[in-house]
Amino acid sequence: MKTIALENFNLASAIYQHALNSPQTTAIASQGQTLSYGEFAQRAAGLASCLMDSPDWPRREGQVPRVGILASRGVDACVALLGACWAGATYVPIALKQPQDRMLSLLEQCDLSAIITDDEGLKLLTGRLLTACPPLVLHVGRPPLTAWENPEQPLIQLTELSPVTLSAPAMVTASDTAYIIFTSGTTGIPKGVMICAGAARHYVTMICQQLGLQASDRALETCELSFDFSVHNMFSTWEAGAALHILPATTVMNAVKFVKYSELTVWNSVPSLAGMLRQLKVLSPGSLATLRLTVFGGEPLPASTVTAWQSAAPNSLIFNLYGPTEATVFCLYQTVSNPLALTPGRDAISIGMPLPGSDAQVVDDNDQPVARNTPGELLIAGAQLAEGYLGAPVLTTARFPLLEGRRWYRTGDLALCDELGRFHCLGRIDNQVKVMGYRVELEEIDAHLRMVCGSDLVGSVAWPVADGMARGIVSFVHAESIDALGTLEALKSRLPPYMLPSRIIALDKLPLSANGKIDRKALRQLLDTQAP
Ligand code: AMP
C-alpha cells in the first residue's frame, strides 16, 4: 500500500530543519543571551514534550489545545511560543500591560489548556488571575525567587526538565488554528482573531521569498507577541535561517545604537518608531548604514519619515507593508523608490499591490466594485484570510462576507485604486485609529468611559495627529464638570495604557451629527482651535 506523506503546517517545522542542518547558527539574541537553532529547537521540543506528557493535556481527536503565552519579548518568550507550536497547539499571546479584568475576560474566552510564562508574566499570576488559569502552568527562565502561591497548581520549571531527544514538531494541518491574536473590540471586549496554520505558513514562506531574506541576515524585533507584526519578525527570520535580534522594550529609543552595535541588516517596525527616532534627532545621515532591508508596516508611512530614513539607511531597500490582523499580518506591499508613490492629497506612501496569494478590491456601499480612482471600502480575499473571530459567529459573518461565491474581509479602510493598479489608504470608514502603532477602537474606550462616569453621552478622538499619526487620545463627557483624575484612575483598571485618554474634558453640550451620533470631527476641530 502506498502512503502519502502529509505536509506538516506546524510553524516550528522550519526551525526544526535548521536545527538539523545548521545547529550552530544563531537563531535569537537578546540582552546578552544567545540561542543557536540547535539550542532553540532543543528547548522548545523539551517544553512541548512536557506539555504533551502531562495528564492535563487534552487528547481528543480533532481538538487543538490552546496555550497562553504570558511573556514580554525576549528569548524566554520565543522559547515559550515555539514550545507551544512544537506541541501542535494554538498559541495565544497575552499582553502583559493590560488590566487584570481585561486579562480575565481574555482567559474566559480562550479556554486555555496551559499557560507558559516568563519572569515578568509570573509576577502577574496572583489572586484572581491565578485562579482563572488552566491547571498546567509552565515557567521559562531562571527558577523564581519567591514561593509559588498556589499549592494545588504546581508550577513546572522548564530549566529543571531533563533534556529530550530532538523529535519533529507535532503534525498540524492547514485548517488547525496556529494562533489567536486579540485586537480592540467596539463593544468594550477585545476580539480574538483566529489564524489557521495554512494561512500562517503561506504568509511566512511567501514573504521570506518576496523580501529575499537570507540565512546571513540579522533582523530586528521591535514588537510584543500580542501584535501580529511579531509573527512576521519571528517567523520570516527563522524561515530564512537568519538571526532575530530582540530590541528590549526598555531601550527602544536606543534602536539606532542597537542596530549599529549588532550590525543588523534587516529593520522591522511600525513607522511611528522611526518617526520618534527622527524627532529625537538620532537619524543622522548614514547612522543605519548596515541595513540592507527595511520593513515598515501596520500604519500609514509618512513621506517625511521615508526621506529621513533614506538618508540614515542609504544601503537599505524600503518596503511599506499593509494589512489587518484578520488577513495574516500583511497582504499588500509597496517598494519605496524615488519619486515616492504618494497617496493623492496626503503625505503618506501608497500601500501598493496585493502580495502573492492575496487579492484586493475597492467597493461601494452595495459591495459593487468601483471605478479606478474612486474611493470606497477596501476588501481583501485570498490565502491569508482569518478563520474569523473567536466565539463570535455573527461578527465573523458580517466582517467576512461571501460575495459572488468568494470570501472577503471588510477592512473598514477607505481606499482607492489608481490607474496603475496601486492601492491607496485614505483613512477609516469607522472609528478605528492607530495610536503609536496600536490598533484602537474609539468605541471601546467610550464603552468603558460610560460605565465609569455614568454618562451615556461620551466621545473619544485620536489627538493630536502629527505626520498623519495619532499621538494620543482625548475623551469628552457630557457633564458640567468632571473629576478627570478620578475617572482616569478608574479607566486604568479597565484599559491598557495605550488606550488611556491623556485628557478627559467635560462639555455641557456635545456636538452631534445629523443622525444623532457624537460628531468626532467637530470634537477634533474643537481641540485644534484650542491648541496653543
Ligand atoms: P492591525 O490589525 O493592528 O494590523 O491594523 C490594521 C489597520 O492598520 C489597517 O486596517 C489600516 O487601517 C492600518 N494599516 C496597516 N498597515 C498600513 C499601512 N501600511 N498604511 C496605512 N494604514 C495601514
XYZ file of C-alpha atoms and ligand atoms in Angstrom:
555
model
C 0.000 0.000 0.000
C 1.283 3.465 -0.901
C 1.332 6.027 1.910
C 1.157 9.724 1.136
C 3.329 11.931 3.337
C 1.123 14.727 4.670
C 2.569 18.237 4.729
C 3.152 19.479 8.245
C 1.910 23.094 8.577
C 3.462 23.478 12.029
C 5.152 26.922 12.279
C 8.038 25.184 14.078
C 8.892 22.990 11.036
C 11.408 25.432 9.545
C 13.242 25.804 12.867
C 13.434 22.016 13.163
C 15.008 21.798 9.697
C 17.592 24.484 10.558
C 18.341 22.690 13.841
C 19.143 19.539 11.844
C 21.085 21.266 9.051
C 22.870 24.147 10.797
C 22.513 23.642 14.572
C 25.290 26.114 15.472
C 23.792 29.094 13.613
C 22.331 31.849 15.814
C 18.520 31.888 15.929
C 17.854 34.537 18.642
C 19.858 37.084 20.562
C 18.601 39.340 23.329
C 20.214 41.102 26.273
C 23.426 39.086 26.175
C 21.602 35.774 25.777
C 22.013 33.868 22.503
C 20.424 30.644 21.310
C 21.581 28.669 18.277
C 18.984 26.846 16.156
C 20.091 23.591 17.841
C 19.589 25.015 21.358
C 16.364 26.792 20.425
C 14.818 23.614 18.984
C 16.028 21.537 21.922
C 14.405 23.859 24.464
C 11.156 24.160 22.502
C 10.951 20.385 21.983
C 11.595 19.853 25.708
C 8.774 22.226 26.580
C 6.484 20.539 24.065
C 7.110 17.081 25.445
C 6.434 18.362 28.971
C 3.076 19.740 27.770
C 2.159 16.633 25.806
C 3.167 14.192 28.582
C 1.037 15.964 31.158
C -2.198 14.210 32.195
C -3.875 17.639 31.845
C -3.036 17.914 28.123
C -6.207 17.382 26.003
C -6.031 14.331 23.779
C -9.373 14.441 21.989
C -9.161 13.758 18.245
C -9.637 16.957 16.231
C -9.188 19.260 19.248
C -6.240 21.626 19.024
C -5.183 22.674 22.545
C -4.686 26.389 23.203
C -1.667 27.668 25.084
C -1.468 31.187 26.518
C 1.902 32.939 26.338
C 2.252 35.461 29.157
C 5.718 36.825 28.443
C 7.447 40.024 27.381
C 9.501 39.955 24.216
C 12.812 38.178 24.735
C 14.472 34.783 24.419
C 12.179 33.165 27.001
C 9.032 34.386 25.226
C 10.306 32.921 21.937
C 11.049 29.568 23.595
C 7.560 29.584 25.161
C 5.885 30.347 21.860
C 7.923 27.838 19.865
C 7.323 25.168 22.516
C 3.561 25.674 22.159
C 3.859 25.413 18.360
C 6.092 22.335 18.650
C 3.355 20.613 20.664
C 0.895 21.332 17.827
C -1.046 23.859 19.937
C -2.657 27.174 19.049
C -0.636 29.900 20.721
C -2.438 32.855 22.321
C -0.247 35.813 23.331
C -1.498 37.639 26.428
C -0.251 41.233 26.633
C 1.370 41.971 29.983
C 0.495 45.664 30.043
C -3.248 45.390 30.467
C -5.526 45.492 33.499
C -6.333 42.267 35.306
C -10.040 42.425 34.341
C -9.140 42.572 30.684
C -6.825 39.569 31.045
C -9.581 37.685 32.852
C -12.023 38.387 30.017
C -9.439 37.057 27.567
C -8.826 33.895 29.638
C -12.588 33.316 29.845
C -12.910 33.496 26.067
C -9.978 31.204 25.302
C -10.430 28.007 27.308
C -6.663 27.518 27.549
C -5.099 24.124 28.263
C -1.839 25.638 29.517
C -0.077 28.940 30.193
C 3.629 29.469 29.651
C 5.139 32.456 31.374
C 8.479 34.228 31.797
C 9.713 36.121 34.874
C 7.680 39.240 34.002
C 4.472 37.272 33.430
C 4.966 35.216 36.579
C 4.795 38.381 38.712
C 1.236 38.952 37.423
C -0.010 35.443 38.204
C -1.561 36.166 41.567
C -5.024 36.332 43.090
C -7.988 36.167 40.706
C -5.789 35.715 37.658
C -4.133 32.660 39.138
C -7.452 31.014 39.940
C -8.600 31.609 36.332
C -5.500 29.848 34.939
C -5.611 26.356 33.437
C -4.091 23.512 35.527
C -0.847 23.493 33.508
C 1.404 26.492 34.238
C 4.986 26.427 32.956
C 7.753 28.893 33.641
C 10.702 29.523 31.297
C 13.709 31.388 32.672
C 15.554 31.085 35.966
C 13.665 29.435 38.863
C 11.587 32.141 40.623
C 12.956 33.531 43.898
C 9.595 33.958 45.562
C 7.463 30.963 46.500
C 4.694 29.982 44.092
C 1.340 30.930 45.618
C -0.864 28.081 44.576
C -0.047 24.643 46.055
C -2.888 22.911 44.140
C -1.486 24.006 40.811
C 2.221 23.153 40.636
C 4.473 25.468 38.641
C 6.534 23.493 36.137
C 10.023 24.919 35.796
C 11.440 24.415 32.284
C 15.106 24.585 33.389
C 14.516 21.654 35.717
C 13.270 19.297 32.979
C 15.627 16.596 31.702
C 16.762 17.078 28.080
C 14.788 15.216 25.417
C 15.910 13.692 22.135
C 15.020 16.125 19.399
C 11.983 14.896 17.505
C 9.925 16.560 14.781
C 7.222 19.089 15.724
C 3.702 17.634 16.130
C 1.631 17.239 12.978
C -0.515 20.304 12.204
C -2.984 20.501 9.305
C -3.668 23.607 7.207
C -7.044 24.153 8.900
C -5.768 23.919 12.507
C -5.583 27.280 14.268
C -1.955 28.435 14.529
C -2.531 31.470 16.738
C -5.201 33.768 18.164
C -4.388 37.456 18.479
C -6.675 39.832 20.355
C -7.470 43.283 18.974
C -9.578 46.137 20.269
C -13.349 45.482 20.087
C -16.052 48.134 19.645
C -18.261 46.558 22.344
C -15.616 47.081 25.023
C -14.431 43.449 24.919
C -11.308 42.586 22.873
C -11.948 40.223 19.963
C -9.758 37.205 19.170
C -8.696 36.820 15.535
C -8.104 33.140 14.688
C -5.454 32.451 12.042
C -5.171 28.944 10.651
C -1.827 27.244 10.073
C -2.334 27.190 6.277
C -2.628 30.993 6.195
C 0.287 31.494 8.590
C 2.627 29.133 6.695
C 1.616 30.684 3.383
C 2.438 34.164 4.696
C 5.786 33.191 6.179
C 7.142 31.301 3.145
C 5.781 33.870 0.674
C 7.130 36.960 2.475
C 10.526 35.366 3.093
C 10.848 34.835 -0.671
C 9.366 38.201 -1.591
C 11.794 40.116 0.627
C 14.724 37.894 -0.334
C 15.677 37.148 3.291
C 18.911 35.183 3.668
C 20.467 32.972 6.347
C 23.199 35.598 6.790
C 20.649 38.278 7.778
C 20.427 39.754 11.248
C 16.891 41.042 11.726
C 15.373 43.356 14.318
C 12.395 42.515 16.536
C 10.582 45.578 17.931
C 7.154 44.138 18.739
C 5.449 42.311 21.575
C 3.966 38.884 20.781
C 0.438 40.282 21.133
C 0.927 42.435 17.994
C 0.826 40.292 14.841
C 3.773 42.178 13.316
C 5.799 39.888 15.629
C 4.629 36.880 13.561
C 6.345 38.475 10.580
C 9.510 39.361 12.507
C 9.998 35.995 14.157
C 8.861 33.504 11.579
C 10.145 35.189 8.404
C 13.586 35.460 10.068
C 13.542 31.836 11.212
C 12.180 30.658 7.857
C 15.355 32.069 6.281
C 17.571 30.524 8.975
C 18.663 34.041 9.984
C 19.191 35.589 13.439
C 16.491 37.546 15.298
C 17.858 40.348 17.496
C 15.275 41.472 20.028
C 15.304 45.139 20.999
C 14.381 45.247 24.710
C 11.219 47.265 25.390
C 13.193 49.475 27.800
C 15.749 50.581 25.204
C 13.523 51.343 22.224
C 14.905 54.873 21.950
C 18.406 53.393 21.552
C 17.352 51.478 18.456
C 19.912 53.185 16.213
C 22.806 52.278 18.539
C 21.401 48.753 18.806
C 21.406 48.327 15.007
C 24.952 49.647 14.755
C 26.288 47.555 17.632
C 24.640 44.318 16.468
C 25.390 45.084 12.778
C 21.777 44.381 11.834
C 20.825 44.025 8.177
C 17.001 44.000 8.429
C 14.815 46.580 10.201
C 11.188 45.749 11.096
C 8.942 48.299 12.832
C 5.863 50.497 12.682
C 6.637 53.899 11.108
C 5.862 55.574 14.473
C 9.132 54.248 15.892
C 11.110 55.748 13.003
C 9.104 58.982 13.442
C 10.070 59.126 17.121
C 13.742 58.484 16.342
C 13.590 61.297 13.802
C 12.134 63.636 16.409
C 14.889 62.635 18.822
C 17.321 63.647 16.046
C 19.194 60.320 16.148
C 18.615 59.514 12.464
C 21.788 61.196 11.263
C 22.961 60.525 7.689
C 24.482 57.049 7.410
C 23.655 56.155 11.034
C 21.941 52.939 9.874
C 24.416 52.011 7.154
C 24.409 48.262 7.946
C 20.734 47.881 6.963
C 20.029 46.318 3.564
C 16.270 45.955 4.067
C 13.654 47.978 5.956
C 10.134 46.729 6.575
C 7.653 49.369 7.711
C 4.037 48.366 8.217
C 0.915 48.492 10.330
C 0.072 52.193 9.915
C 0.473 54.976 7.333
C 4.063 55.576 6.271
C 4.670 59.357 6.082
C 6.873 60.707 3.287
C 8.827 62.733 5.868
C 9.806 59.506 7.663
C 10.905 57.922 4.391
C 13.097 60.894 3.439
C 14.853 60.837 6.823
C 15.216 57.062 6.606
C 16.692 57.101 3.112
C 19.469 59.357 4.371
C 20.059 57.403 7.613
C 19.969 53.982 5.907
C 21.375 54.692 2.418
C 22.001 50.989 1.651
C 18.516 49.821 2.515
C 15.599 48.916 0.307
C 12.376 50.116 1.980
C 9.057 48.232 1.946
C 5.713 49.639 3.040
C 3.536 46.688 4.086
C -0.196 46.963 4.690
C -2.581 44.561 6.329
C -5.103 43.922 9.081
C -4.600 41.157 11.683
C -7.615 39.470 10.001
C -5.589 38.873 6.806
C -2.465 37.412 8.494
C -0.077 40.280 9.140
C 0.399 41.931 5.721
C -1.346 41.403 2.394
C -0.379 44.431 0.242
C 3.040 45.917 -0.342
C 4.850 48.778 -1.981
C 8.606 49.078 -2.501
C 9.624 52.648 -1.817
C 11.621 54.336 -4.547
C 12.112 57.917 -5.731
C 9.962 59.702 -6.762
C 7.822 58.469 -3.856
C 4.488 56.798 -4.741
C 2.351 59.140 -2.651
C -1.354 58.840 -1.897
C -3.209 61.702 -3.619
C -3.669 64.657 -1.285
C -1.703 63.026 1.521
C 1.823 62.871 2.827
C 1.677 59.044 3.047
C 3.097 56.298 0.804
C 0.769 54.138 -1.307
C 0.011 50.689 0.105
C 0.797 49.204 -3.306
C -0.425 45.927 -4.706
C -1.547 42.586 -3.249
C 1.169 40.148 -2.188
C 1.121 36.751 -3.955
C -1.891 34.731 -2.773
C -3.947 37.811 -1.771
C -6.493 39.869 -3.692
C -7.877 43.350 -3.069
C -10.780 45.372 -4.417
C -12.492 48.669 -3.598
C -16.295 48.527 -3.365
C -19.212 50.925 -2.848
C -21.953 50.729 -0.198
C -23.636 47.919 -2.182
C -20.436 45.856 -2.379
C -20.089 46.674 -6.086
C -16.537 47.280 -7.380
C -15.933 50.988 -8.055
C -14.032 52.542 -10.967
C -10.328 53.392 -10.734
C -9.529 56.462 -8.602
C -12.923 56.256 -6.851
C -12.892 55.929 -3.059
C -14.695 53.033 -1.385
C -14.109 50.313 1.197
C -11.089 48.078 0.722
C -11.888 44.347 0.735
C -9.286 41.564 0.918
C -9.536 37.933 -0.225
C -7.169 35.005 -0.637
C -4.973 32.529 1.187
C -4.390 34.671 4.264
C -7.920 35.377 5.492
C -8.571 34.549 9.155
C -10.968 31.786 10.155
C -12.913 34.510 11.952
C -13.385 35.867 15.470
C -13.248 33.553 18.458
C -16.741 32.760 19.746
C -18.351 35.469 17.570
C -20.026 33.832 14.531
C -22.333 36.786 13.830
C -19.471 39.279 13.770
C -17.451 36.846 11.641
C -20.223 36.574 9.032
C -20.618 40.356 8.965
C -16.903 41.077 8.529
C -16.117 38.137 6.176
C -18.977 38.212 3.615
C -19.347 35.818 0.682
C -19.548 37.910 -2.489
C -20.319 36.008 -5.659
C -19.119 32.803 -4.022
C -15.810 34.220 -2.745
C -14.953 35.010 0.877
C -13.730 38.566 1.546
C -12.717 40.583 4.588
C -14.124 44.082 5.050
C -11.110 46.089 6.235
C -13.060 49.230 7.228
C -10.371 51.224 5.388
C -11.399 53.873 2.903
C -9.209 53.326 -0.156
C -8.842 53.863 -3.876
C -7.056 52.010 -6.643
C -5.192 54.307 -9.060
C -4.734 53.939 -12.826
C -1.532 51.903 -12.253
C -3.431 49.398 -10.095
C -1.812 50.694 -6.900
C -3.976 50.929 -3.780
C -4.032 53.990 -1.502
C -5.348 54.132 2.043
C -7.460 57.243 2.716
C -8.296 56.682 6.383
C -11.017 54.744 8.177
C -14.730 54.369 7.487
C -15.328 53.517 11.155
C -13.816 54.784 14.406
C -10.735 52.608 14.495
C -7.482 54.514 14.953
C -3.810 53.721 15.312
C -2.084 55.285 18.297
C 1.691 54.873 18.117
C 1.150 51.649 16.164
C -1.564 50.217 18.449
C -4.962 49.433 16.936
C -7.702 51.097 18.991
C -11.482 51.161 18.526
C -12.578 54.521 19.958
C -15.920 52.904 20.848
C -14.082 50.522 23.187
C -12.783 53.499 25.196
C -16.250 55.086 25.089
C -17.901 51.897 26.393
C -15.662 51.894 29.472
C -15.879 55.655 29.929
C -19.685 55.403 30.012
C -19.531 52.760 32.753
C -17.002 54.730 34.792
C -18.549 58.199 34.632
C -22.222 57.218 34.385
C -22.933 59.450 31.378
C -24.411 57.994 28.191
C -23.014 60.746 26.029
C -19.257 60.378 25.676
C -16.886 60.580 22.718
C -13.173 59.920 22.301
C -10.929 61.138 19.499
C -7.365 60.475 18.432
C -5.491 63.707 19.074
C -3.054 65.272 18.420
C -2.194 63.956 14.967
C 1.265 64.721 13.574
C 2.598 63.453 10.220
C -0.733 61.635 9.805
C -0.163 59.642 13.004
C -2.125 59.908 16.232
C -0.025 60.643 19.295
C -2.745 60.166 21.906
C -6.426 60.152 22.836
C -8.699 62.836 24.267
C -12.122 61.931 25.679
C -15.191 64.125 26.120
C -18.034 63.594 28.578
C -21.429 65.282 28.559
C -21.360 66.911 32.015
C -20.997 70.273 33.686
C -17.772 69.185 35.336
C -15.782 66.014 35.786
C -13.231 64.589 38.192
C -10.771 63.888 35.375
C -8.098 62.307 37.599
C -10.581 60.039 39.368
C -12.107 58.972 36.039
C -8.672 58.240 34.620
C -7.793 56.154 37.684
C -10.985 54.124 37.185
C -10.201 53.641 33.479
C -6.749 52.326 34.358
C -8.273 49.178 35.784
C -10.187 48.593 32.531
C -7.986 49.639 29.622
C -4.335 49.069 28.619
C -2.048 52.144 28.925
C -2.088 52.979 25.188
C -5.902 53.348 25.278
C -5.988 55.775 28.203
C -7.006 59.337 27.306
C -4.377 61.972 28.017
C -7.237 64.411 28.795
C -10.873 63.982 29.830
C -12.941 67.084 29.161
C -16.465 67.890 30.382
C -18.719 69.685 27.868
C -22.238 70.841 28.681
C -23.172 70.192 25.045
C -21.532 67.507 22.905
C -21.682 68.161 19.137
C -23.935 65.667 17.331
C -24.013 64.733 13.649
C -27.177 64.793 11.508
C -28.044 61.205 12.526
C -27.644 61.995 16.213
C -24.243 60.366 16.721
C -21.373 62.078 18.534
C -19.625 64.254 15.946
C -15.983 63.271 16.445
C -14.827 65.547 13.645
C -16.265 68.546 15.488
C -14.558 67.386 18.696
C -11.197 67.199 16.895
C -11.777 70.670 15.447
C -12.522 71.943 18.928
C -9.150 70.644 20.132
C -7.365 72.051 17.066
C -8.765 75.518 17.659
C -7.999 75.416 21.385
C -4.429 74.131 20.996
C -1.819 76.779 21.755
P -3.725 45.807 12.639
O -4.788 44.788 12.602
O -3.320 46.214 14.021
O -2.540 45.418 11.817
O -4.325 47.132 11.975
C -4.800 47.124 10.661
C -5.098 48.512 10.199
O -3.931 49.342 10.279
C -5.489 48.573 8.742
O -6.845 48.258 8.535
C -5.153 50.018 8.379
O -6.137 50.896 8.847
C -3.894 50.252 9.194
N -2.678 49.962 8.385
C -1.929 48.859 8.422
N -0.867 48.968 7.589
C -0.955 50.173 6.991
C -0.161 50.884 6.011
N 0.965 50.391 5.522
N -0.602 52.104 5.607
C -1.743 52.632 6.107
N -2.518 52.037 7.045
C -2.131 50.809 7.492
